[in-house]
Short mmCIF file of C-alpha atoms in Angstrom, two decimals:
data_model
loop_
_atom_site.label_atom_id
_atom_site.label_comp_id
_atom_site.label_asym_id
_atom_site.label_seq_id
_atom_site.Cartn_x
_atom_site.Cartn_y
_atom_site.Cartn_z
CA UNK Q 1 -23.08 -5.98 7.15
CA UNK Q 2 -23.40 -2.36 5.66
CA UNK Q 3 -24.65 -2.16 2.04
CA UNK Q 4 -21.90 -1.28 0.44
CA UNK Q 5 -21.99 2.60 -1.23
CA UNK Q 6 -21.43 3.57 -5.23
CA UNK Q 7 -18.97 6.02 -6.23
CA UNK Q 8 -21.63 7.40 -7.83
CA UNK Q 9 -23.69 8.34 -4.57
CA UNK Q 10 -24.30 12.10 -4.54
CA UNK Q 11 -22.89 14.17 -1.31
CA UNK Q 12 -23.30 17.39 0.01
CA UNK Q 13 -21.15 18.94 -2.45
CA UNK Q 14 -20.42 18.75 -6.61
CA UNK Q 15 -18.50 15.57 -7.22
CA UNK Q 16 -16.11 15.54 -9.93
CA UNK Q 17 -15.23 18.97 -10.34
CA UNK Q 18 -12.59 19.58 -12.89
CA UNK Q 19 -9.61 21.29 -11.74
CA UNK Q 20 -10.04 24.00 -14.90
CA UNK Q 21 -14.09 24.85 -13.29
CA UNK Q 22 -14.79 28.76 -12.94
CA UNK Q 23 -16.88 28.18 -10.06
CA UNK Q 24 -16.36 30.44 -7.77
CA UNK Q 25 -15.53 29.96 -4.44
CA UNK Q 26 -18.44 29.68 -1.75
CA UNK Q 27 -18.69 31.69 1.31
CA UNK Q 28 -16.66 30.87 4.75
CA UNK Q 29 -17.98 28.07 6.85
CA UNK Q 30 -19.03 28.55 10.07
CA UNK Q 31 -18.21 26.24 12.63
CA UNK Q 32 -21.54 24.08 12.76
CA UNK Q 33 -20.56 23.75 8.13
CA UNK Q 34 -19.64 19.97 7.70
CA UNK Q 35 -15.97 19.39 7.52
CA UNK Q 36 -15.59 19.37 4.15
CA UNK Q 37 -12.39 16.82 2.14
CA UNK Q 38 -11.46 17.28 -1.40
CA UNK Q 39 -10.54 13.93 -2.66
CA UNK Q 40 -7.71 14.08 -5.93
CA UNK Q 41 -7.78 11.00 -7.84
CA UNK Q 42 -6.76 10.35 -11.41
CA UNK Q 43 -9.71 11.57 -14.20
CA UNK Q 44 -12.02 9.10 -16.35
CA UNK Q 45 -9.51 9.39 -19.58
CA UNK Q 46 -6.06 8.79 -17.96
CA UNK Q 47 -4.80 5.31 -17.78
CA UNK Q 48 -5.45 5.47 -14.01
CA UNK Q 49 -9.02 5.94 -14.13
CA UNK Q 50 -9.64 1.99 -12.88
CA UNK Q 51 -7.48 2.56 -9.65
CA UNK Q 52 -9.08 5.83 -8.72
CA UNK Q 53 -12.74 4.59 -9.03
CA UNK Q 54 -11.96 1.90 -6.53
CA UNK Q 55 -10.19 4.12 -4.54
CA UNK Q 56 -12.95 6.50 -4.39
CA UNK Q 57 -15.41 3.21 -3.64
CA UNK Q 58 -13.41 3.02 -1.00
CA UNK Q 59 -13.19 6.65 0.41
CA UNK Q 60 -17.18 6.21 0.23
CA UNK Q 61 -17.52 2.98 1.69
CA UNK Q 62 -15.85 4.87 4.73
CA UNK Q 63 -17.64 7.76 4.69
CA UNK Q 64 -21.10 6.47 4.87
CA UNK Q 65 -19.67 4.15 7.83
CA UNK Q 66 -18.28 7.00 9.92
CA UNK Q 67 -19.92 8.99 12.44
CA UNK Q 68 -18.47 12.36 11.36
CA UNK Q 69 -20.72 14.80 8.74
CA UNK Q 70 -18.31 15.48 5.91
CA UNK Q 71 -18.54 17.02 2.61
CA UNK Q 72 -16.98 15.05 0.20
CA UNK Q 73 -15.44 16.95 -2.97
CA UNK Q 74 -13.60 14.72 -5.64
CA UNK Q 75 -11.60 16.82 -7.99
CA UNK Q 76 -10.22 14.63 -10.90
CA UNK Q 77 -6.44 15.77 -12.18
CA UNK Q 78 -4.49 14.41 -15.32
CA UNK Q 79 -1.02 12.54 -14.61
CA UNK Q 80 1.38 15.39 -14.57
CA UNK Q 81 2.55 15.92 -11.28
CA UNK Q 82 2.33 20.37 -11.70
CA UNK Q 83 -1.16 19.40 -11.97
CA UNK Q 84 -1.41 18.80 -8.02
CA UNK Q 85 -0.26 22.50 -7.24
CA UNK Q 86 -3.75 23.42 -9.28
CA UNK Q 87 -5.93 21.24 -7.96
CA UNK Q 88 -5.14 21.74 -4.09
CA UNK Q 89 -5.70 25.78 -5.50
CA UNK Q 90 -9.02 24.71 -6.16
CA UNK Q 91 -9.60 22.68 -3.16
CA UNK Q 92 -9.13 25.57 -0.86
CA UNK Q 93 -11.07 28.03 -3.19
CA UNK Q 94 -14.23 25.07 -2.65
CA UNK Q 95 -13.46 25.54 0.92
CA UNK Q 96 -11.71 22.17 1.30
CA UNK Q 97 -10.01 21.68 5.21
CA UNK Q 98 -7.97 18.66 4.11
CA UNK Q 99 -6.99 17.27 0.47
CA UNK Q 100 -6.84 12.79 0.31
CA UNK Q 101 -4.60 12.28 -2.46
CA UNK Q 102 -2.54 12.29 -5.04
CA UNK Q 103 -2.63 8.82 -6.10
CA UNK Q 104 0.54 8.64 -8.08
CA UNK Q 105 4.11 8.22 -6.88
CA UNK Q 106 5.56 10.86 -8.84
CA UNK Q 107 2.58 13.40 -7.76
CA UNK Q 108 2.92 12.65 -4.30
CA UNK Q 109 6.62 13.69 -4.61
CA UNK Q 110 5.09 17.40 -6.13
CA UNK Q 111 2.79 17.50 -3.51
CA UNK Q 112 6.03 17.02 -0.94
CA UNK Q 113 7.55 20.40 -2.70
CA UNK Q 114 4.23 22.35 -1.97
CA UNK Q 115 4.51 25.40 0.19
CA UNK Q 116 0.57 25.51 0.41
CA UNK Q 117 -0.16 24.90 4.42
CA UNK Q 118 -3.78 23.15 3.53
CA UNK Q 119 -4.05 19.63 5.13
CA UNK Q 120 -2.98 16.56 2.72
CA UNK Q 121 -2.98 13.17 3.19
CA UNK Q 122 -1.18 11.94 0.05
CA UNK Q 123 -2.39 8.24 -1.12
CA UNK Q 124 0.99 7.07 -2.35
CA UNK Q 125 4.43 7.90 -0.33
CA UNK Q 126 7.16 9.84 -2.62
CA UNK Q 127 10.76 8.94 -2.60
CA UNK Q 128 11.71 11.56 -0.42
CA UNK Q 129 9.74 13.77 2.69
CA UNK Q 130 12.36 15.77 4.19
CA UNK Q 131 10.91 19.13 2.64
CA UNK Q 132 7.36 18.27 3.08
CA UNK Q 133 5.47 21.24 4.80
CA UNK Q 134 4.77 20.29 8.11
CA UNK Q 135 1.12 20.31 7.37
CA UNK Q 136 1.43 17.02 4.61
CA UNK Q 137 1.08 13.51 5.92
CA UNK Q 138 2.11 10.50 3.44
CA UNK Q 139 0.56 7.59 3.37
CA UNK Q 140 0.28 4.61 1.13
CA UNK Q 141 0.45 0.99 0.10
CA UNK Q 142 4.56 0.89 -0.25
CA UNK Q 143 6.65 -1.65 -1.29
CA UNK Q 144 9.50 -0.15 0.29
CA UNK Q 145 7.91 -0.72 3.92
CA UNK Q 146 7.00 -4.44 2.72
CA UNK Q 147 10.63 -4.69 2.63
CA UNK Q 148 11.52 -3.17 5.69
CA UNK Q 149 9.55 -5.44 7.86
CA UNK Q 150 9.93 -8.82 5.67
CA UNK Q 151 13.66 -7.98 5.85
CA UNK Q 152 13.25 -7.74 9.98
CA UNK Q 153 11.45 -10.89 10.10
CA UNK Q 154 13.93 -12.42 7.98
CA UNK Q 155 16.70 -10.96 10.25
CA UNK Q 156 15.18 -12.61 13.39
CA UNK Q 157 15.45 -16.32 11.77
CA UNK Q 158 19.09 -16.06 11.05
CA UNK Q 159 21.79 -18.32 12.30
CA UNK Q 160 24.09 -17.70 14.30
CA UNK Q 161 27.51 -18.96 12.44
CA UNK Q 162 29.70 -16.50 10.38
CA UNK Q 163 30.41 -17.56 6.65
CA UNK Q 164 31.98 -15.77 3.74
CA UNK Q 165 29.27 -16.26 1.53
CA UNK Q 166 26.04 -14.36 1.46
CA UNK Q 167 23.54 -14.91 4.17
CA UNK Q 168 20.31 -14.03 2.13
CA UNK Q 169 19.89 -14.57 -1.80
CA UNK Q 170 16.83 -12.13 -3.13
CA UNK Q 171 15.72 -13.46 -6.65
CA UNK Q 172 14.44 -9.90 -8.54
CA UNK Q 173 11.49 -10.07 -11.29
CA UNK Q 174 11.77 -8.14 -14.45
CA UNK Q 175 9.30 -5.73 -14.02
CA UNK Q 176 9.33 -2.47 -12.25
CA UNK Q 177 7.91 -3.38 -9.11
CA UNK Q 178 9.72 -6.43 -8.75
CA UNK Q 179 12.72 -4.40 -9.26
CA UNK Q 180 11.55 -1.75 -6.49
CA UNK Q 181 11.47 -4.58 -3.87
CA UNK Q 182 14.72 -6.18 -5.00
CA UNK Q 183 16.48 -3.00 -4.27
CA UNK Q 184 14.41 -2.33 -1.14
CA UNK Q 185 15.30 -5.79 0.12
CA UNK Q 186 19.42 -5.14 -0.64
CA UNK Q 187 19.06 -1.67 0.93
CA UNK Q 188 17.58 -2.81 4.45
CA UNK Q 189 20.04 -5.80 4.44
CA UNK Q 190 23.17 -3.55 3.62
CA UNK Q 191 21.46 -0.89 6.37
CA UNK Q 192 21.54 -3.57 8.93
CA UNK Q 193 25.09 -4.99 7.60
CA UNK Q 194 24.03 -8.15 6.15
CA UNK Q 195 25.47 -9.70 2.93
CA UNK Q 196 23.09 -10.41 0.29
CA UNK Q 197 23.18 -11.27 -3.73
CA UNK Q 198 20.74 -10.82 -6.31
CA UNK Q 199 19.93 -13.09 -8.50
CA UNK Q 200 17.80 -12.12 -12.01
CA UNK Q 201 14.52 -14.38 -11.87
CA UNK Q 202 14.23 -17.02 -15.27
CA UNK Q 203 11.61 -18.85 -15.98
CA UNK Q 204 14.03 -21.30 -18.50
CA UNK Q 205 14.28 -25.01 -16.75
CA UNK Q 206 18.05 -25.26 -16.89
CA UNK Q 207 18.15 -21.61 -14.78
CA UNK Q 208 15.54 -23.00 -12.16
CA UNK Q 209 17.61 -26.75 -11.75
CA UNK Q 210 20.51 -24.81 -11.19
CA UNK Q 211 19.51 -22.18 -8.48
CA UNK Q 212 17.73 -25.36 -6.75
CA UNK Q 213 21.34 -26.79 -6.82
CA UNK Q 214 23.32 -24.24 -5.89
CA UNK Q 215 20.89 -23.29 -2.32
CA UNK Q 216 20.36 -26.65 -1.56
CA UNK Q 217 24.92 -27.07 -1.74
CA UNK Q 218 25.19 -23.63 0.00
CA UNK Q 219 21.77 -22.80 1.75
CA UNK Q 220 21.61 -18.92 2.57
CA UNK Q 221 19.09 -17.99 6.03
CA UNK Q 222 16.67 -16.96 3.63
CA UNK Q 223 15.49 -16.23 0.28
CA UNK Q 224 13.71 -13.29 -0.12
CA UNK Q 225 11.09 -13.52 -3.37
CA UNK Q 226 10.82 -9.93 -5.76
CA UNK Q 227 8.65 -11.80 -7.54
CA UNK Q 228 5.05 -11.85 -8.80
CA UNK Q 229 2.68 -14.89 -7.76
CA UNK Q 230 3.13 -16.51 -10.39
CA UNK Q 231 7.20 -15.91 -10.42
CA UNK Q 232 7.18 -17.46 -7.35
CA UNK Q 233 4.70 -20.40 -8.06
CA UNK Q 234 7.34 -21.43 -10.54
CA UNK Q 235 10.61 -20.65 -8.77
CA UNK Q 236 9.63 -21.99 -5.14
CA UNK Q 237 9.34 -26.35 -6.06
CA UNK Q 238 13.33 -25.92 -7.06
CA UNK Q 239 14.15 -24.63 -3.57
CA UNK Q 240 14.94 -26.65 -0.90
CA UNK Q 241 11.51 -27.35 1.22
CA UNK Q 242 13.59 -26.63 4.53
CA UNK Q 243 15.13 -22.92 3.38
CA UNK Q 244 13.09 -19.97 4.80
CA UNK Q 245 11.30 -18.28 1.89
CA UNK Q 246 9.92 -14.43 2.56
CA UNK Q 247 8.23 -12.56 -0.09
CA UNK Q 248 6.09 -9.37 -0.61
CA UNK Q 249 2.48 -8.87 -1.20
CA UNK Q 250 2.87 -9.37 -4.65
CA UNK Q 251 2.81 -13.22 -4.53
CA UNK Q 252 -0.86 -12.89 -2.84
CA UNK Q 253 -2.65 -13.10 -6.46
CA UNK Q 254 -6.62 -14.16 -4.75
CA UNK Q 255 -9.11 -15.30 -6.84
CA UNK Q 256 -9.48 -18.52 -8.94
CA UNK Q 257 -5.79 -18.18 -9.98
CA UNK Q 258 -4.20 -17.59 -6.29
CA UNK Q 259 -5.82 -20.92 -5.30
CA UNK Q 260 -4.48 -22.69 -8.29
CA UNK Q 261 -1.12 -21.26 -7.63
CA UNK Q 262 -1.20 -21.88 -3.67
CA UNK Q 263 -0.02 -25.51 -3.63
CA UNK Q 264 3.09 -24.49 -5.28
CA UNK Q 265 3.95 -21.51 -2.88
CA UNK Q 266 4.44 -24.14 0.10
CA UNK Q 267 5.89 -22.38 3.18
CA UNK Q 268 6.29 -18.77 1.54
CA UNK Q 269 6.02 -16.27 4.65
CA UNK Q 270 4.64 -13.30 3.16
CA UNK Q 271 2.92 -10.04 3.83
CA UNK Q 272 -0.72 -8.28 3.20
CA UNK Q 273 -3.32 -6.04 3.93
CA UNK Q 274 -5.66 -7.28 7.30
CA UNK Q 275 -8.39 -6.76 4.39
CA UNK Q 276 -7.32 -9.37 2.82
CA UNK Q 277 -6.05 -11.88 5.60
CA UNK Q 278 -8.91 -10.97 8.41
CA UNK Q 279 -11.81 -10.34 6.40
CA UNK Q 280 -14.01 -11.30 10.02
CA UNK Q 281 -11.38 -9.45 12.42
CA UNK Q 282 -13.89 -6.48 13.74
CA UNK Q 283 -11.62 -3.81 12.73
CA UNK Q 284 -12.53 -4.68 8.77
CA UNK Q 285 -15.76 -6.40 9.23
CA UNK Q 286 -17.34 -3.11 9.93
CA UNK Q 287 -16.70 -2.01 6.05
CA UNK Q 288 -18.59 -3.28 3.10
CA UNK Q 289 -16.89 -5.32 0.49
CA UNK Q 290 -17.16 -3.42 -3.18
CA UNK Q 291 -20.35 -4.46 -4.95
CA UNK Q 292 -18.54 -6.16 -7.63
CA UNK Q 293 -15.67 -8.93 -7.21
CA UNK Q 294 -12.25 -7.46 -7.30
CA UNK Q 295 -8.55 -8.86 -7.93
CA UNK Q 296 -6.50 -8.86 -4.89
CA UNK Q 297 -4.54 -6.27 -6.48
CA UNK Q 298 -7.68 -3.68 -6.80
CA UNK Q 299 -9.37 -5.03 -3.00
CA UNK Q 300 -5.64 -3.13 -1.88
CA UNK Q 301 -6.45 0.10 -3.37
CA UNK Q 302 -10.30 0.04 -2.19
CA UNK Q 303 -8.64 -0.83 1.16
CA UNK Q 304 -6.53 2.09 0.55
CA UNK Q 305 -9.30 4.71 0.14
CA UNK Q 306 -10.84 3.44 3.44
CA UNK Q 307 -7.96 3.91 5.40
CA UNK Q 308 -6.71 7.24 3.74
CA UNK Q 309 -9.95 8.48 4.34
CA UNK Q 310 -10.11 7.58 8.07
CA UNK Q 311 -6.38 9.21 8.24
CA UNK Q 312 -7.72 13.11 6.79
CA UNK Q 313 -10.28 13.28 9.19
CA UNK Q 314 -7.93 12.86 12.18
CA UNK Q 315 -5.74 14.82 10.56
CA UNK Q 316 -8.26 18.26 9.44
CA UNK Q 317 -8.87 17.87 12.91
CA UNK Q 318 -5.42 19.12 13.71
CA UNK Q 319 -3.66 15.46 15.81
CA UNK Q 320 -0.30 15.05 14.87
CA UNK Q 321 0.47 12.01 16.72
CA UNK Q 322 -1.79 9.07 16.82
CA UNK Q 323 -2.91 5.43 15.69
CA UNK Q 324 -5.08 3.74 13.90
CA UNK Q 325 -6.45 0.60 13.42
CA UNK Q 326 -6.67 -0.15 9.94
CA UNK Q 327 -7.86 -2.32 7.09
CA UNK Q 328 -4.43 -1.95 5.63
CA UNK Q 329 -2.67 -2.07 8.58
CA UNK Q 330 -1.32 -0.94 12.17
CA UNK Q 331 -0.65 2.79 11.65
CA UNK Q 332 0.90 4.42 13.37
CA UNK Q 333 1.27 8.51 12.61
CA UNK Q 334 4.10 10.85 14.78
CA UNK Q 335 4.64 13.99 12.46
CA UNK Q 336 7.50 15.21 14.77
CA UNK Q 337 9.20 12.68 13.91
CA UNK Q 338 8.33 11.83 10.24
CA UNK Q 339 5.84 12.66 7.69
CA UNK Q 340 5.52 8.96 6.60
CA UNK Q 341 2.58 7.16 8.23
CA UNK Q 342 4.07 3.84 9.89
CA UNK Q 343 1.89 0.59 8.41
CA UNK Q 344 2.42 -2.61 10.09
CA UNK Q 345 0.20 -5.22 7.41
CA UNK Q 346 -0.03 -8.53 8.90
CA UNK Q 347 1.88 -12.02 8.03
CA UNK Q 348 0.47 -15.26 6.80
CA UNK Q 349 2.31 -18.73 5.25
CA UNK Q 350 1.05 -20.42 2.69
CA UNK Q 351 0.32 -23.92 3.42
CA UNK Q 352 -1.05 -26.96 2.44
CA UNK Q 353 -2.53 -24.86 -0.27
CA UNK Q 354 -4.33 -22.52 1.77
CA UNK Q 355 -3.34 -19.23 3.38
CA UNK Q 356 -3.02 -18.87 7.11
CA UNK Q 357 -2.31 -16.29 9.23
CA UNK Q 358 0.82 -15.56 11.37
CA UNK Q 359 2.10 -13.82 14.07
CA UNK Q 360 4.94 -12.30 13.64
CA UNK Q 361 6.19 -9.65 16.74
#
């Protein structure tokens, strides 16, 4: 396997240029000049600086695993979202032919309102992509597409008799996440004209005894988990063993913890990143694992930078519709039709308190 490659790994251009440098910009490439990315990730002092340098670990894990010469440029922004306009600015005065990034949600939605026609690949997707110049692609890890496919794996396991009350019961977390995917799961049930009801999540005994009651009296198709792992772990021993139970990524924890928690998420279908449920499938194999042991949570993001980074060099080199096989997915990229990439993770059950892999058409 490929040692794996430090952030810190000098390339053929300045790494970490601040978007406020005077440098001026170098001369025109010629044709034979390495295609050259500028990479925008959060900067050392913002709260963001942890997900960025795996990100970028990631980015260079791919990079020295490619076959294509690139010059890799990171330029390191602050978390304002008007900071994006400057820093693709910069990008193109370095002589940048495709910007990977922004990392945040709310700076992928400036980048969307750009009118600059250099190449992005944005590493989150924003709300909304109907004004996104036609030369932006978004991609990212989104909760909102967990949703959409859980929901249409849900959707094929329903029953066939009609009922007044709900089909599908989603139990909602308290943070903001959790409350994302509680309102992505509603949406794509209401958008395919299912009934559904939300129930708040509680960790209080009483509140647990009494869901168990009321599912196992009146059992829905399925529950569908907004939850955290370890939301779940304590929710999912008051359900009814029998009742389908689908959930995000989020109840995938890993580590010492995840395997501690496994026995009590019995039979939750859920989805992840092929990084994380095929780590010997060849499509991932051929990347290094980060140096240093990562949470589940961080392995997406380094995941994240391999993929994104694989995505801006097909698109600088000017495809608009294609696929890839990815560590974080199936993707599938048609910008006539959208400028969302299309993910399609993989599925897995946990079971007998390990985690196995599904397949799920």
């Amino acid at each position: 396997m490929p040692a794996s490659v430090p952030a810190s790994v000098p390339v053929n251009v300045p790494v970490n240029v601040p978007v406020n440098t005077s440098a001026k910009a170098p001369p025109a490439a010629d044709k034979a000049a390495p295609l050259a990315v500028a990479l925008l990730l959060p900067a050392a002092g913002t709260p963001f600086a942890r997900a960025a340098d795996v990100v970028r670990q990631g980015v260079f894990a791919a990079r020295a695993q490619g076959d294509a010469e690139t010059a890799l440029q990171v330029i390191e922004i602050d978390e304002r979202p008007e900071s994006v306009a400057t820093a693709v600015s910069r990008a193109r005065e370095l002589g940048a032919r495709v910007v990977l990034g922004p990392l945040l949600r709310d700076q992928a939605a400036a980048a969307v309102r750009l009118r600059d026609r250099l190449p992005m690949v944005t590493l989150s997707q924003p709300e909304r992509d109907a004004d996104a110049a036609p030369t932006l692609l978004a991609f990212g890890l989104s909760i909102e597409q967990e949703a959409r496919q859980i929901v249409a794996a849900a959707l094929r396991l329903r029953s066939s008799a009609a009922g007044t009350a709900p089909r599908f019961v989603v139990m909602v977390g308290e943070s903001p996440l959790a409350r994302r995917a509680g309102l992505a799961f509603r949406n794509e049930l209401a958008a395919a004209g299912e009934r559904s009801i939300a129930v708040p999540f509680a960790a209080r005994q009483d509140t647990l005894v009494a869901i168990g009651e009321s599912l196992a009296a009146s059992p829905p198709d399925a529950v569908l988990l907004a939850l955290d792992a370890r939301d779940a772990a304590t929710l999912r021993p008051r359900l009814p063993r029998e009742l389908p139970v689908f959930a995000t990524s989020m109840v995938n924890l890993g580590g010492a913890e995840g395997t501690l928690l496994a026995p009590d998420l019995e039979g939750v279908v859920f989805i992840d990143l092929p990084w994380l449920l095929e780590p010997d499938h060849p499509a991932v194999m051929v990347y290094p694992r980060p140096e240093q042991p990562l949470s589940a949570e961080l392995q997406r993001l380094y995941a994240l930078g391999i993929d994104g980074y694989r995505l801006a060099l097909e698109w600088a080199q000017g495809r608009s519709a294609f696929t890839l096989d990815g560590v974080t997915g199936f993707i599938t990229v048609d910008r006539a039709l959208s400028a969302r990439t299309e993910r399609r993770p993989g599925f897995a059950v946990f079971r007998s308190g390990r985690i196995e892999r599904l397949e799920v058409q």
